[in-house]
GROMACS .gro file of C-alpha atoms in nm:
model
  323
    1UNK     CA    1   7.698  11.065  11.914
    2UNK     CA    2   7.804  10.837  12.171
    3UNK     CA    3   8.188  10.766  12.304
    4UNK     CA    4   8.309  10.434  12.292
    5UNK     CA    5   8.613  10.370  12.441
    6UNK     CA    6   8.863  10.574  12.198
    7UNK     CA    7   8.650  10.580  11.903
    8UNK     CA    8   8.329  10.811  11.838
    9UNK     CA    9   8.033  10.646  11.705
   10UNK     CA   10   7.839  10.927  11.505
   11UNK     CA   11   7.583  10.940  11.230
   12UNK     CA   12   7.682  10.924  10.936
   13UNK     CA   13   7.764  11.154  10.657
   14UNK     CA   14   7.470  11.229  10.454
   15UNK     CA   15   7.470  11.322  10.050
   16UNK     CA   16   7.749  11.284   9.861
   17UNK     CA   17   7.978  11.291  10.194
   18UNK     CA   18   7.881  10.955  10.196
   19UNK     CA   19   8.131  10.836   9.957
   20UNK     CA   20   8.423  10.983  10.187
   21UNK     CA   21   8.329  10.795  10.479
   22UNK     CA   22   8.617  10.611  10.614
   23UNK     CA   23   8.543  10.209  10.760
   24UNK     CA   24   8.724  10.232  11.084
   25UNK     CA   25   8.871   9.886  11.048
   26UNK     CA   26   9.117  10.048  10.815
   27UNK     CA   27   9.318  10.108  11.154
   28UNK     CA   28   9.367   9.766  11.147
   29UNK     CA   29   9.677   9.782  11.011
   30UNK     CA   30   9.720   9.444  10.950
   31UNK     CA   31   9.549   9.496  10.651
   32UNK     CA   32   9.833   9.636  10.503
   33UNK     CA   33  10.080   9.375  10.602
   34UNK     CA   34  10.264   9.587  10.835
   35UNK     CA   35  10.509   9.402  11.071
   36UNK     CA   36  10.286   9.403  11.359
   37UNK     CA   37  10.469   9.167  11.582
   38UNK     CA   38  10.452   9.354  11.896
   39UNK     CA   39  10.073   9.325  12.069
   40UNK     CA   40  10.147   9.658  12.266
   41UNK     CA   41  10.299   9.854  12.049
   42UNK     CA   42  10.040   9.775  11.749
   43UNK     CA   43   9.774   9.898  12.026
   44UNK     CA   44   9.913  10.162  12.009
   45UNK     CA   45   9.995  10.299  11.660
   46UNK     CA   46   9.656  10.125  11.576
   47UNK     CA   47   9.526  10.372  11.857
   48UNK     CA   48   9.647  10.651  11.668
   49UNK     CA   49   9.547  10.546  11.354
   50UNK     CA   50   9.194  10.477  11.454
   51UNK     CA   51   9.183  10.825  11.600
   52UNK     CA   52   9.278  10.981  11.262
   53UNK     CA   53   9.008  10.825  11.155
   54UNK     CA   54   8.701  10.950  11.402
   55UNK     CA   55   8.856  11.303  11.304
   56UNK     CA   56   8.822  11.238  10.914
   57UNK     CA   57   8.474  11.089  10.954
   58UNK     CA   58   8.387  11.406  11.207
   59UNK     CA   59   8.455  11.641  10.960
   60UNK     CA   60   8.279  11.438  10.670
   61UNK     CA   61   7.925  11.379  10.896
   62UNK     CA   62   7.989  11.802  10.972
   63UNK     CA   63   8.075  11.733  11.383
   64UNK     CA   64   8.413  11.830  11.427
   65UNK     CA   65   8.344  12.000  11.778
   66UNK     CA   66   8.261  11.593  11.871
   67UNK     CA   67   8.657  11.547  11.845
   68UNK     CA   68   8.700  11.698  12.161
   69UNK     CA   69   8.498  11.415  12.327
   70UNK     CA   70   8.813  11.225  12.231
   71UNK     CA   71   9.078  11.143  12.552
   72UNK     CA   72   9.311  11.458  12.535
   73UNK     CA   73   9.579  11.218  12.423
   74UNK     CA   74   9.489  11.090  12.109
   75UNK     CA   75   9.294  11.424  11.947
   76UNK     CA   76   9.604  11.506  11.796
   77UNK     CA   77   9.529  11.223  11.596
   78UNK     CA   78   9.188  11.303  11.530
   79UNK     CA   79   9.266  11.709  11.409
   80UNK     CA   80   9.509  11.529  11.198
   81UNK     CA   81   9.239  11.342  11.023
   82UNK     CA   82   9.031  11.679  11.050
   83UNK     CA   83   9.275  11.812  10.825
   84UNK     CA   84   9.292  11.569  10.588
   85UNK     CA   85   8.915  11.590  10.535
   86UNK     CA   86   8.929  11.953  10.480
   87UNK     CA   87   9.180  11.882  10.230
   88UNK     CA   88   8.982  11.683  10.064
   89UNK     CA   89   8.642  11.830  10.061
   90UNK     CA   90   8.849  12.190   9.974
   91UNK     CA   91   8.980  12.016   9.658
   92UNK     CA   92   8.685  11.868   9.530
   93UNK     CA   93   8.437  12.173   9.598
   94UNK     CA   94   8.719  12.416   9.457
   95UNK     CA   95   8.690  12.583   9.786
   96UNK     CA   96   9.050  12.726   9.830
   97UNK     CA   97   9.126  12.627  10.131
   98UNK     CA   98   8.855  12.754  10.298
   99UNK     CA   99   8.780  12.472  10.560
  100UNK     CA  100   9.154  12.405  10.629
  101UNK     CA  101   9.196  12.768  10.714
  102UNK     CA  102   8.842  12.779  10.921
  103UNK     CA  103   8.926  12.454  11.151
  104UNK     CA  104   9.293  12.650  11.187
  105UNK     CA  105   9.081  12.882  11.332
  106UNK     CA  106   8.878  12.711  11.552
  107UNK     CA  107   8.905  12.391  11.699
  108UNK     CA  108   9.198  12.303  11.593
  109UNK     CA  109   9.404  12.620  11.708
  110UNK     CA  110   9.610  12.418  11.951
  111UNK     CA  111   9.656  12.133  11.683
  112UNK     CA  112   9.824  12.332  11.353
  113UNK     CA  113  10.115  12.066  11.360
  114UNK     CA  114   9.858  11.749  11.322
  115UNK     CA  115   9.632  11.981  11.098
  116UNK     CA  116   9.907  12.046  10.854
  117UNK     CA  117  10.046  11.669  10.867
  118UNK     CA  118   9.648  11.580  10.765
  119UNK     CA  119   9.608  11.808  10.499
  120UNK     CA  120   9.872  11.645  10.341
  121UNK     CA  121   9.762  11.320  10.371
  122UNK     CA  122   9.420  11.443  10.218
  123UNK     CA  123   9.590  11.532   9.878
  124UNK     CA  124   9.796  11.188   9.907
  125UNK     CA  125   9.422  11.000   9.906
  126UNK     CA  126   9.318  11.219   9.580
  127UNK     CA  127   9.681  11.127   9.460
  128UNK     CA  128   9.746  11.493   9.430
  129UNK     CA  129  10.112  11.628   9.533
  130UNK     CA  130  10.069  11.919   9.807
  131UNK     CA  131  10.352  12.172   9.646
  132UNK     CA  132  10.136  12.463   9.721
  133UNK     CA  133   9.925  12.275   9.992
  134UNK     CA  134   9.753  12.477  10.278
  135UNK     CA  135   9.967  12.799  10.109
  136UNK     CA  136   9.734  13.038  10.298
  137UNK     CA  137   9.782  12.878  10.627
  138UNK     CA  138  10.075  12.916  10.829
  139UNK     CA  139  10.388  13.018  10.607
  140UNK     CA  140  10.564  12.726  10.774
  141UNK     CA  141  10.365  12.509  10.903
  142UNK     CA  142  10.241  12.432  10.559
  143UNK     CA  143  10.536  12.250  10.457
  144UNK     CA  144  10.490  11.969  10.712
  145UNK     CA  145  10.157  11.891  10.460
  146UNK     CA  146  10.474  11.699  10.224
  147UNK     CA  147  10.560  11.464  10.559
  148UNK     CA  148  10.179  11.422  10.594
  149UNK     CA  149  10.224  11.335  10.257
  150UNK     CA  150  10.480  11.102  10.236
  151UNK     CA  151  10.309  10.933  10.530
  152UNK     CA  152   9.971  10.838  10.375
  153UNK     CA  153  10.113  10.789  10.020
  154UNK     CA  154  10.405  10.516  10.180
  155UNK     CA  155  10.129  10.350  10.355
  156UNK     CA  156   9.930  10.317  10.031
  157UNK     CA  157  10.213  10.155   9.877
  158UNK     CA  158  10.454   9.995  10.123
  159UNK     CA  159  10.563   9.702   9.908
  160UNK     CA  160  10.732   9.987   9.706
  161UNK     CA  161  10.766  10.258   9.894
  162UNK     CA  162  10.904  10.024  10.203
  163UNK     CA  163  11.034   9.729  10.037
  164UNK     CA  164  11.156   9.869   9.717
  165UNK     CA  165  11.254  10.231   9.840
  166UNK     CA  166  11.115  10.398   9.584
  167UNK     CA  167  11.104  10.772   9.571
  168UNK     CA  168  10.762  10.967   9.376
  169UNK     CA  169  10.897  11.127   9.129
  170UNK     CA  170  10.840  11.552   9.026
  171UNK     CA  171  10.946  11.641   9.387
  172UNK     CA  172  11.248  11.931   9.425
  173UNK     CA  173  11.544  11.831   9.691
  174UNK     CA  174  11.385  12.012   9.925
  175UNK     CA  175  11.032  11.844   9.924
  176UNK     CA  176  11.227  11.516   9.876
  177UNK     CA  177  11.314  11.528  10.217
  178UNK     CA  178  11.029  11.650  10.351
  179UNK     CA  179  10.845  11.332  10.183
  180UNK     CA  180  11.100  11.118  10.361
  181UNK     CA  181  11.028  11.291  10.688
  182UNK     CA  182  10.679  11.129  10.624
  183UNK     CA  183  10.847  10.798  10.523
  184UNK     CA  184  11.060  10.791  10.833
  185UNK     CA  185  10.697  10.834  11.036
  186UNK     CA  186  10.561  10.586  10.847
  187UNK     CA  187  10.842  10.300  10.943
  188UNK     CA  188  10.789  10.355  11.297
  189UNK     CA  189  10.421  10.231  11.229
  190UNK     CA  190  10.539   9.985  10.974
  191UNK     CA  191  10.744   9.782  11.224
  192UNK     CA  192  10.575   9.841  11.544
  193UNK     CA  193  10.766  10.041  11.749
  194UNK     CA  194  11.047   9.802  11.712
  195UNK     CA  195  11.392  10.011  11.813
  196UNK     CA  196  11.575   9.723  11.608
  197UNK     CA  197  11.361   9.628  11.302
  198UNK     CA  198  11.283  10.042  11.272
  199UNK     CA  199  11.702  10.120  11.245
  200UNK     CA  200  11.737   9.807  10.951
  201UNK     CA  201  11.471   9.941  10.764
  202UNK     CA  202  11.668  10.287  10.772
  203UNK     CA  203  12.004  10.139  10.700
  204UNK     CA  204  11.844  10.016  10.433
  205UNK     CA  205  11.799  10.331  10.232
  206UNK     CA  206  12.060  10.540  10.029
  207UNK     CA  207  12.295  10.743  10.304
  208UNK     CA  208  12.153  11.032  10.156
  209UNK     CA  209  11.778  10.960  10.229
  210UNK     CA  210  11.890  10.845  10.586
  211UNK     CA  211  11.911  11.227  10.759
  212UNK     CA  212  11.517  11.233  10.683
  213UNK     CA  213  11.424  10.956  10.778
  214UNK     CA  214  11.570  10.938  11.119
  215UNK     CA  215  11.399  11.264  11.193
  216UNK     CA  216  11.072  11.130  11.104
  217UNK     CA  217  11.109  10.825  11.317
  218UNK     CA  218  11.234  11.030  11.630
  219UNK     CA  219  10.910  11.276  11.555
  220UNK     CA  220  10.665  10.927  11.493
  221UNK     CA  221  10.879  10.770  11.810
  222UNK     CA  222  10.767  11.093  12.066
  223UNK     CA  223  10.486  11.185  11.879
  224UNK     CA  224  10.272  10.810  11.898
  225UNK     CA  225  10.470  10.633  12.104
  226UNK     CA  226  10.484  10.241  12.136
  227UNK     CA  227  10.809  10.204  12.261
  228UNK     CA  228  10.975  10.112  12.652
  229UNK     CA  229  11.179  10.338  12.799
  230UNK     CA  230  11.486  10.104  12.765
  231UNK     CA  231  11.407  10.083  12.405
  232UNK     CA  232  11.422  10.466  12.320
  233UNK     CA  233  11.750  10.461  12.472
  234UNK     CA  234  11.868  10.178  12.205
  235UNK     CA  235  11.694  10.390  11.951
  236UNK     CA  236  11.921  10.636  12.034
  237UNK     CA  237  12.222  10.374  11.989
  238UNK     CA  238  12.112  10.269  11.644
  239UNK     CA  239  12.087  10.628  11.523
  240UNK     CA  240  12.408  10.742  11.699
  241UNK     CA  241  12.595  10.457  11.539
  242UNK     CA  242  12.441  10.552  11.209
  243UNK     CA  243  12.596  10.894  11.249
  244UNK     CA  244  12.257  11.060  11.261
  245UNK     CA  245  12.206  11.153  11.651
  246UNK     CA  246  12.081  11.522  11.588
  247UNK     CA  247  11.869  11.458  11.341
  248UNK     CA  248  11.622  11.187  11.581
  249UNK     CA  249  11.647  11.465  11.802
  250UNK     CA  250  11.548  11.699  11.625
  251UNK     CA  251  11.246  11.519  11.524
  252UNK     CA  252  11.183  11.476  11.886
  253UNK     CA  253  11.180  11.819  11.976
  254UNK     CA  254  10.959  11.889  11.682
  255UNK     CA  255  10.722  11.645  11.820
  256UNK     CA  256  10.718  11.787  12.153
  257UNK     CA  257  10.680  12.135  12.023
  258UNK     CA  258  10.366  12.007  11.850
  259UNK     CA  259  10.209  11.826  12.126
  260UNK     CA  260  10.293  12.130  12.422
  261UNK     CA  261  10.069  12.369  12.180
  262UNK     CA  262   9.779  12.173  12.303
  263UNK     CA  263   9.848  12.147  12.687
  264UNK     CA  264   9.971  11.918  12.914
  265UNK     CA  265  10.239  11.654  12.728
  266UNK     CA  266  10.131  11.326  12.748
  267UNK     CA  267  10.295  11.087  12.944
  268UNK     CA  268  10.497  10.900  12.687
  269UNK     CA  269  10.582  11.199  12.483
  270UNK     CA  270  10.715  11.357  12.856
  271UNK     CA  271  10.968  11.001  12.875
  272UNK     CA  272  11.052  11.001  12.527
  273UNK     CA  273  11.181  11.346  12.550
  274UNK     CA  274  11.485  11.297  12.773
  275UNK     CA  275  11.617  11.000  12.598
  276UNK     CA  276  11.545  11.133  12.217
  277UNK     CA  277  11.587  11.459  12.264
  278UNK     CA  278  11.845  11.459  12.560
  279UNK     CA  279  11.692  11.734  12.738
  280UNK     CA  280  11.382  11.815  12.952
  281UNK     CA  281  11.030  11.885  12.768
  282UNK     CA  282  11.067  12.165  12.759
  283UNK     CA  283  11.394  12.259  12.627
  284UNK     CA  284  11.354  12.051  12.364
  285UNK     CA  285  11.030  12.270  12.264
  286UNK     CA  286  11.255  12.592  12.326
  287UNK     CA  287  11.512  12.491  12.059
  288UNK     CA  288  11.252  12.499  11.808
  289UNK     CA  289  11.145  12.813  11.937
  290UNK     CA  290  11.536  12.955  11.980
  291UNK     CA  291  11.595  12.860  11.579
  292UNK     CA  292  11.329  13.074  11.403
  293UNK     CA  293  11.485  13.400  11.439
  294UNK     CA  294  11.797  13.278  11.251
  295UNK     CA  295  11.545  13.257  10.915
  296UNK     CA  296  11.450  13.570  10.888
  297UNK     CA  297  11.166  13.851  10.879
  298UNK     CA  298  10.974  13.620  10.617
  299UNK     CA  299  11.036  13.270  10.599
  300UNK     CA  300  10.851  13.099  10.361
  301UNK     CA  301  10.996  12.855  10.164
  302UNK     CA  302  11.047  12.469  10.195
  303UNK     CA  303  11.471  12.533  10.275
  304UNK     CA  304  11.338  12.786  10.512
  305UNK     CA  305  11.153  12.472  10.666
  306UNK     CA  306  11.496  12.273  10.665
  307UNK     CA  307  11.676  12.578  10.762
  308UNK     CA  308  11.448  12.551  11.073
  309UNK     CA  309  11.507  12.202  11.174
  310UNK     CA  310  11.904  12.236  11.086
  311UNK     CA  311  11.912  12.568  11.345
  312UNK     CA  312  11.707  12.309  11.543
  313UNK     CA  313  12.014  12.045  11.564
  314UNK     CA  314  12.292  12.281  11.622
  315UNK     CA  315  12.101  12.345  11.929
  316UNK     CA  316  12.093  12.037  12.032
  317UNK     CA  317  12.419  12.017  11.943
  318UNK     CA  318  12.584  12.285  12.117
  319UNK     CA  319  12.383  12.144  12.456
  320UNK     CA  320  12.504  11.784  12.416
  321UNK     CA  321  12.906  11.914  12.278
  322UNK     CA  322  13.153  11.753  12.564
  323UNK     CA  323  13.328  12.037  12.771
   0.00000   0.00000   0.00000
């Protein structure tokens, strides 16, 4: 395999793996009509994206260890798309989970955030819904497979999912909002990093859907990037003003929690932090640390999930309360 700039070139799948094999110009998200206005930023999410892809197409050809070959920022990315192809190839060969739960256990130890988000994309690209997705994997973890989820299916079907905010239907309250996590993620890729465009798509939606989403686009904002410094801060304006402050930081301090497993933060998730999150790195990791006592001996249900990010804001709002 050789490494080109950020993408691996490998051989390809062979066998019926063949018919998996993702065409890397699918990061090119102008394909979907995204609102890719902003040459810097779309490098960016595009970056990720493409990333995503390598990791799917690693797994598929069997050379996962290759991912590592991958700059340290962007194999997040790629573990994310390893997940999603264990997903996949799991489903169809009626393995159980078996190759989810073995790159958990290998590779990807550092990544079980990005592995979780990719199963559930995998079971968005067989159109499957993950309810009981990567259920002998981490007992919590598993429930960010319904944000990976609501990612990949939104970005099948932005026109509606974007433009005509619909909702999938056969999803509880619970996994509603964990699919508009996803959604939320998805909008910060949608309109490029864009501070402004990102907080009129969100006003956009039902109040009730809005909690969600901003935590999705404060995890998609720290997590990927694409944004100035100067622009986080009006980020933090637009959600403030639409009375949902906590919740972007929350999903900042989830993001940073996911990326510190893996080492050394990344230079835009360590500026993002700050401003989203209102707090150093690594405080904003602690809170998410801090909350999972308050759910118990065995938490392992989607409110359990919510419970966690919810114990997660009062943190962040007992830090930020005015003396």
């Amino acid at each position: 395999m050789e490494h080109v700039g950020t993408e691996l070139v490998m051989r390809p799948a062979r066998g019926w793996r063949r018919l998996l094999w993702k065409d890397p110009s699918e990061s090119d998200l102008s394909r979907r009509r995204f609102r890719l206005t902003r040459p810097a930023s779309r490098a960016v999410v595009e970056r990720a994206e493409g990333a995503y892809l390598s990791g799917f197409n690693a797994v598929v050809s069997r050379q996962a260890e290759r991912i590592e070959d991958l700059p340290h920022d962007l194999r997040a990315f790629a573990y994310e798309g390893a997940g999603a192809a264990c997903a996949v190839l799991d489903l169809i060969t009626l393995a159980r989970g078996r190759r989810l739960r073995e790159l958990l256990a290998g590779p990807a130890a550092r990544h079980a955030f990005a592995v979780h988000l990719g199963a559930g994309r995998g079971y968005a690209t067989l159109r499957l819904r993950p309810v009981r997705a990567a259920g002998r994997t981490h007992p919590l973890l598993r429930w960010l497979a319904l944000d990976g989820f609501g990612f990949q299916w939104s970005m099948a079907r932005a026109d509606r999912m974007v433009g005509e905010r619909a909702m999938p239907g056969v999803l509880s309250r619970a996994q509603c909002a964990l699919f508009d996590q996803g959604l939320g993620r998805l909008l910060w890729y949608h309109d490029c990093a864009s501070p402004d465009d990102v907080a009129a798509r969100v006003a956009a939606y039902p109040v009730a859907r809005r909690a969600a989403l901003w935590s999705g686009v404060g995890f998609a904002a720290a997590y990927t990037g694409g944004a100035e410094a100067d622009e986080l801060w009006w980020l933090t304006e637009h959600a403030g003003a639409d009375g949902f402050r906590a919740h972007l930081a929350q999903g900042c301090a989830f993001a940073v929690a996911a990326r510190a497993q893996a080492g050394p933060l990344p230079d835009h998730v360590a500026q993002a932090a700050p401003i989203l999150a209102g707090g150093t790195a690594e405080e904003a990791a602690g809170w998410t640390d801090r909350a999972l006592p308050a759910l118990g001996p065995e938490p392992y249900g989607d409110g359990e999930f919510l419970a966690w990010q919810a114990h997660t804001r009062r943190l962040w709002t007992r830090r930020h309360q005015p003396t």
